[in-house]
Short mmCIF file of C-alpha atoms and ligand atoms in Angstrom, two decimals:
data_model
loop_
_atom_site.label_atom_id
_atom_site.label_comp_id
_atom_site.label_asym_id
_atom_site.label_seq_id
_atom_site.Cartn_x
_atom_site.Cartn_y
_atom_site.Cartn_z
CA MET P 17 -28.39 61.73 91.92
CA THR P 18 -30.96 64.43 92.78
CA SER P 19 -33.82 64.95 90.34
CA PRO P 20 -34.20 68.38 88.69
CA PRO P 21 -36.52 70.85 90.49
CA CYS P 22 -40.16 70.45 89.63
CA LYS P 23 -42.66 73.31 89.61
CA TYR P 24 -46.10 72.43 90.93
CA ALA P 25 -49.57 73.94 90.88
CA LEU P 26 -51.80 73.81 93.98
CA VAL P 27 -55.56 74.04 93.56
CA THR P 28 -57.63 74.33 96.73
CA GLY P 29 -61.01 72.59 96.65
CA ALA P 30 -59.99 70.52 93.62
CA SER P 31 -62.03 67.41 94.39
CA ARG P 32 -65.17 68.72 92.70
CA GLY P 33 -66.70 71.42 90.49
CA ILE P 34 -64.62 74.35 89.32
CA GLY P 35 -61.49 73.29 91.24
CA ARG P 36 -61.48 69.87 89.64
CA ALA P 37 -61.78 71.41 86.14
CA VAL P 38 -58.95 73.82 87.00
CA ALA P 39 -56.72 70.97 88.19
CA LEU P 40 -57.28 69.16 84.88
CA ALA P 41 -56.59 72.32 82.86
CA LEU P 42 -53.34 73.04 84.73
CA SER P 43 -52.25 69.44 84.30
CA ARG P 44 -52.84 69.76 80.54
CA MET P 45 -50.51 72.81 80.65
CA GLY P 46 -47.82 70.48 82.00
CA TYR P 47 -48.02 71.15 85.74
CA PRO P 48 -47.91 68.38 88.32
CA VAL P 49 -50.97 69.25 90.39
CA LEU P 50 -51.56 69.16 94.14
CA ILE P 51 -55.22 68.42 94.74
CA ASN P 52 -56.48 69.94 97.95
CA TYR P 53 -59.88 69.02 99.41
CA LEU P 54 -61.63 68.95 102.78
CA THR P 55 -63.33 65.56 103.32
CA ASN P 56 -64.27 64.05 99.97
CA LYS P 57 -61.27 61.77 99.39
CA LYS P 58 -63.09 59.61 96.84
CA ALA P 59 -63.80 62.62 94.58
CA ALA P 60 -60.22 63.87 94.99
CA GLU P 61 -58.87 60.45 94.03
CA ASP P 62 -61.13 60.40 90.96
CA CYS P 63 -59.72 63.77 89.89
CA ALA P 64 -56.12 62.56 90.44
CA GLN P 65 -56.87 59.36 88.50
CA GLN P 66 -58.27 61.32 85.55
CA ILE P 67 -55.09 63.42 85.49
CA ARG P 68 -52.92 60.28 85.56
CA ASP P 69 -55.05 58.64 82.84
CA GLU P 70 -54.25 61.66 80.67
CA GLY P 71 -50.53 61.23 81.37
CA GLY P 72 -50.21 63.97 84.02
CA MET P 73 -49.00 63.94 87.64
CA ALA P 74 -51.29 64.50 90.60
CA GLN P 75 -50.99 64.22 94.36
CA LEU P 76 -53.65 64.62 97.04
CA LEU P 77 -53.00 67.29 99.69
CA PRO P 78 -55.98 67.48 102.05
CA PHE P 79 -56.26 70.33 104.53
CA ASP P 80 -58.90 72.74 105.75
CA VAL P 81 -58.07 76.11 104.18
CA SER P 82 -59.60 77.89 107.18
CA ILE P 83 -57.21 76.31 109.72
CA GLU P 84 -53.73 77.79 109.69
CA ALA P 85 -52.14 74.90 111.60
CA GLU P 86 -53.47 72.31 109.12
CA ILE P 87 -52.08 74.30 106.18
CA GLU P 88 -48.69 74.62 107.87
CA GLU P 89 -48.60 70.91 108.66
CA ALA P 90 -49.62 69.76 105.16
CA LEU P 91 -47.42 72.15 103.21
CA GLY P 92 -44.50 71.76 105.63
CA ARG P 93 -44.63 67.98 105.19
CA TRP P 94 -44.90 68.31 101.40
CA GLU P 95 -41.88 70.65 101.30
CA ALA P 96 -39.84 68.27 103.48
CA GLU P 97 -40.66 65.43 101.06
CA HIS P 98 -39.90 67.61 98.00
CA PRO P 99 -36.81 69.63 98.96
CA ASN P 100 -36.03 70.62 95.34
CA ASP P 101 -39.56 71.39 94.24
CA TRP P 102 -41.78 74.42 94.71
CA ILE P 103 -45.30 75.59 94.04
CA GLU P 104 -45.38 78.35 91.42
CA VAL P 105 -49.12 78.38 90.68
CA LEU P 106 -51.73 78.77 93.41
CA VAL P 107 -55.45 78.74 92.69
CA ASN P 108 -57.47 79.72 95.76
CA ASN P 109 -60.76 78.07 94.88
CA ALA P 110 -62.12 76.19 97.92
CA GLY P 111 -65.45 77.56 99.05
CA ILE P 112 -69.02 77.01 100.10
CA ARG P 113 -72.19 79.08 100.63
CA LYS P 114 -74.24 79.49 103.78
CA ASP P 115 -76.93 81.83 102.48
CA ASN P 116 -79.48 83.62 104.61
CA LEU P 117 -81.02 87.05 104.81
CA MET P 118 -78.85 89.09 107.16
CA VAL P 119 -81.67 89.55 109.64
CA PHE P 120 -81.79 85.77 110.15
CA MET P 121 -78.08 85.00 109.70
CA PRO P 122 -76.49 83.23 112.69
CA SER P 123 -73.19 84.79 113.78
CA GLU P 124 -71.45 81.46 113.22
CA ASP P 125 -72.49 81.45 109.53
CA TRP P 126 -71.09 84.97 109.11
CA ARG P 127 -67.81 84.00 110.77
CA TYR P 128 -67.54 80.60 109.06
CA ILE P 129 -67.84 82.01 105.53
CA LEU P 130 -65.40 84.87 106.20
CA ASN P 131 -63.00 82.48 107.89
CA LEU P 132 -63.10 79.87 105.12
CA HIS P 133 -62.80 82.27 102.16
CA LEU P 134 -60.93 85.33 103.40
CA ASP P 135 -58.72 83.82 106.10
CA GLY P 136 -58.18 80.78 103.84
CA PHE P 137 -56.94 83.03 101.04
CA PHE P 138 -54.60 84.78 103.49
CA TYR P 139 -53.16 81.68 105.17
CA VAL P 140 -52.51 79.64 102.01
CA THR P 141 -51.24 82.55 99.92
CA ARG P 142 -48.90 83.89 102.60
CA ARG P 143 -47.51 80.40 103.11
CA LEU P 144 -46.54 80.07 99.42
CA LEU P 145 -45.61 83.65 98.65
CA LYS P 146 -42.05 83.59 100.00
CA ASN P 147 -41.03 80.85 97.59
CA MET P 148 -42.65 82.60 94.61
CA VAL P 149 -40.94 85.88 95.48
CA SER P 150 -37.53 84.27 95.93
CA HIS P 151 -37.88 82.43 92.57
CA ARG P 152 -39.09 85.68 91.00
CA TYR P 153 -42.05 83.96 89.38
CA GLY P 154 -45.51 83.08 90.57
CA ARG P 155 -49.13 83.00 89.51
CA ILE P 156 -51.94 83.43 92.03
CA VAL P 157 -55.53 83.16 90.81
CA ASN P 158 -58.41 83.67 93.24
CA VAL P 159 -61.83 82.26 92.42
CA VAL P 160 -64.21 84.93 93.70
CA SER P 161 -67.79 85.57 92.57
CA LEU P 162 -70.20 87.96 90.91
CA SER P 163 -71.59 88.27 94.43
CA GLY P 164 -68.31 89.87 95.55
CA ILE P 165 -68.63 92.53 92.84
CA LYS P 166 -72.31 93.51 92.91
CA GLY P 167 -73.60 91.71 96.02
CA LEU P 168 -76.50 89.26 95.91
CA PRO P 169 -79.33 89.19 98.44
CA GLY P 170 -78.99 86.37 100.96
CA GLN P 171 -75.21 86.45 100.64
CA THR P 172 -73.94 89.27 102.87
CA ASN P 173 -71.38 86.86 104.36
CA TYR P 174 -70.28 85.36 101.04
CA ALA P 175 -70.29 88.73 99.22
CA ALA P 176 -68.18 90.31 101.97
CA ALA P 177 -65.68 87.44 101.87
CA LYS P 178 -65.34 87.50 98.08
CA ALA P 179 -65.12 91.31 97.93
CA GLY P 180 -62.43 91.11 100.62
CA ILE P 181 -60.41 88.69 98.50
CA ILE P 182 -60.76 90.97 95.45
CA ALA P 183 -59.39 93.95 97.39
CA ALA P 184 -56.65 91.95 99.12
CA GLY P 185 -55.60 90.55 95.73
CA LYS P 186 -55.35 94.03 94.23
CA ALA P 187 -53.19 95.16 97.16
CA LEU P 188 -51.01 92.05 96.98
CA ALA P 189 -50.56 92.47 93.21
CA GLN P 190 -48.89 95.81 93.94
CA GLU P 191 -46.67 94.30 96.63
CA VAL P 192 -45.25 91.46 94.53
CA GLY P 193 -45.39 92.66 90.91
CA LYS P 194 -41.72 93.65 90.88
CA ARG P 195 -40.88 90.07 91.85
CA GLY P 196 -42.62 88.54 88.84
CA VAL P 197 -45.63 87.34 90.79
CA THR P 198 -49.08 88.16 89.39
CA VAL P 199 -52.32 88.09 91.36
CA ASN P 200 -55.65 87.98 89.56
CA ALA P 201 -59.21 86.84 90.19
CA VAL P 202 -61.99 85.24 88.21
CA ALA P 203 -65.56 86.06 89.19
CA PRO P 204 -67.99 83.38 88.03
CA GLY P 205 -71.74 83.93 87.85
CA TYR P 206 -73.90 80.78 87.96
CA ILE P 207 -71.85 77.66 87.18
CA GLN P 208 -73.21 74.08 87.12
CA THR P 209 -71.61 72.46 90.17
CA ASP P 210 -72.76 70.89 93.44
CA MET P 211 -72.81 74.40 94.91
CA THR P 212 -75.63 75.53 92.60
CA GLN P 213 -77.58 72.26 92.54
CA ASP P 214 -80.29 73.67 94.81
CA LEU P 215 -80.92 76.69 92.54
CA ASP P 216 -83.77 76.91 90.02
CA GLU P 217 -81.75 76.96 86.80
CA ALA P 218 -84.84 77.03 84.56
CA HIS P 219 -85.93 80.30 86.17
CA LEU P 220 -82.51 81.90 86.71
CA LYS P 221 -81.21 81.28 83.20
CA GLY P 222 -83.83 83.73 81.92
CA LEU P 223 -81.85 86.49 83.68
CA ILE P 224 -78.62 85.55 81.91
CA PRO P 225 -77.98 87.03 78.43
CA LEU P 226 -76.34 83.77 77.28
CA ASN P 227 -79.45 81.98 78.63
CA ARG P 228 -77.71 79.18 80.54
CA PHE P 229 -75.52 78.39 83.54
CA GLY P 230 -71.79 78.13 82.82
CA LYS P 231 -69.71 74.97 82.92
CA PRO P 232 -66.75 74.47 85.28
CA GLU P 233 -64.49 74.08 82.23
CA GLU P 234 -65.45 77.58 81.04
CA VAL P 235 -64.05 78.99 84.30
CA ALA P 236 -61.05 76.66 84.25
CA ASP P 237 -59.92 77.85 80.81
CA ALA P 238 -59.78 81.44 82.05
CA VAL P 239 -57.93 80.41 85.20
CA ALA P 240 -55.44 78.44 83.11
CA PHE P 241 -54.79 81.49 80.95
CA LEU P 242 -54.22 83.75 83.98
CA ALA P 243 -51.92 81.06 85.43
CA SER P 244 -49.86 80.87 82.25
CA PRO P 245 -46.86 82.91 81.10
CA LYS P 246 -49.17 84.32 78.37
CA ALA P 247 -50.85 86.47 81.05
CA SER P 248 -47.52 88.01 82.06
CA TYR P 249 -48.72 91.66 81.80
CA ILE P 250 -52.02 91.18 83.63
CA THR P 251 -52.15 91.65 87.39
CA GLY P 252 -54.62 92.98 89.96
CA GLU P 253 -57.49 92.19 87.58
CA VAL P 254 -60.89 90.58 88.06
CA LEU P 255 -62.28 88.69 85.07
CA SER P 256 -66.04 88.13 85.09
CA ILE P 257 -67.27 84.79 83.72
CA ASN P 258 -71.02 85.12 84.01
CA GLY P 259 -72.70 84.83 80.60
CA GLY P 260 -73.34 88.56 80.57
CA LEU P 261 -75.22 88.62 83.90
CA TYR P 262 -74.08 91.89 85.33
CA THR P 263 -76.40 94.44 86.87
P1 NAP S 323 -68.23 72.70 94.84
O1 NAP S 323 -68.46 71.93 93.59
O2 NAP S 323 -69.24 72.62 95.94
O3 NAP S 323 -66.78 72.29 95.41
C1 NAP S 323 -66.28 72.90 96.55
C2 NAP S 323 -64.86 72.46 96.77
O4 NAP S 323 -64.30 73.17 97.89
C3 NAP S 323 -64.74 70.98 97.09
O5 NAP S 323 -63.55 70.49 96.50
C4 NAP S 323 -64.62 70.97 98.62
O6 NAP S 323 -63.92 69.82 99.14
C5 NAP S 323 -63.77 72.21 98.82
N1 NAP S 323 -63.83 72.78 100.17
C6 NAP S 323 -64.92 73.24 100.84
N2 NAP S 323 -64.57 73.70 102.05
C7 NAP S 323 -63.21 73.52 102.16
C8 NAP S 323 -62.25 73.79 103.17
N3 NAP S 323 -62.60 74.36 104.33
N4 NAP S 323 -60.95 73.47 102.92
C9 NAP S 323 -60.57 72.90 101.75
N5 NAP S 323 -61.44 72.62 100.76
C10 NAP S 323 -62.75 72.93 100.96
O7 NAP S 323 -68.06 74.29 94.55
P2 NAP S 323 -67.79 75.08 93.20
O8 NAP S 323 -69.08 75.55 92.69
O9 NAP S 323 -66.85 74.36 92.32
O10 NAP S 323 -67.06 76.38 93.81
C11 NAP S 323 -65.67 76.59 93.74
C12 NAP S 323 -65.38 78.05 94.01
O11 NAP S 323 -66.06 78.84 93.03
C13 NAP S 323 -65.86 78.55 95.37
O12 NAP S 323 -64.92 79.44 95.90
C14 NAP S 323 -67.14 79.29 95.04
O13 NAP S 323 -67.40 80.29 95.99
C15 NAP S 323 -66.80 79.84 93.68
N6 NAP S 323 -67.96 80.18 92.87
C16 NAP S 323 -68.83 79.21 92.44
C17 NAP S 323 -69.92 79.58 91.66
C18 NAP S 323 -70.90 78.57 91.13
O14 NAP S 323 -71.91 78.98 90.54
N7 NAP S 323 -70.68 77.28 91.28
C19 NAP S 323 -70.14 80.93 91.35
C20 NAP S 323 -69.24 81.87 91.80
C21 NAP S 323 -68.16 81.49 92.56
P3 NAP S 323 -64.74 68.45 99.51
O15 NAP S 323 -65.08 67.80 98.19
O16 NAP S 323 -63.77 67.67 100.32
O17 NAP S 323 -65.97 68.88 100.25
#
């Protein structure tokens, strides 16, 4: 007897930080979660174990979001092993920074950041879109950044990549809205994760009206809402989560 179809959520970069908190939040909504990561298997396993300890379902799905062939291989294999199942929630979260003033920025750092964020968004989303469209339901949430809205010095590469995802998401929202697929973004400010460990929180928090860095869970709750049926009339939007740090 074949088991009934199961609808999954895929979170890229879910081994740590914001992605991990998002994976837990989506699991608490009832989704079996595919935990993507790059190299940190131990952290990904910890995340999966926490989900299982809470009674949820989690599976590791490592691939490099910037390499199309790896995405195809991993998702193709997963689909072959799960012929009745499909991924209806995609959170494009994987990311890193390689900050430098533009005048000193090596070309490879410019290309790497654009490739990882912008190409990664394109490859993974395009790969999953057909299934969402044919099932006439899907939720895509892109984790972008305040830097992609207002730009931050030292981040021309990162700001360009995140701004590109914002614009591509707005265009895609108009392509797939009639098919029940929504595309939104969250734009965090400073969030306490490994990515911001090297920043001077004591100094920077003075610039933030709420006077602190955010927590990954505070981003994850917003992502979970946008990924839920409750957000059914919201698409093409960018939700800032930055403690009031704007201009
Ligand atoms: P983090 O704690 O450093 O975690 C980064 C995650 O991305 C890890 O799971 C890492 O996997 C994964 N990753 C990195 N490169 C990858 C690749 N090529 N393919 C697949 N996975 C990859 O970062 P974070 O702070 O949670 O950031 C998550 C997202 O939020 C990023 O897109 C970032 O730009 C955005 N964001 C963060 C902040 C902030 O203040 N933290 C602010 C605005 C936006 P491994 O564990 O295997 O390395």
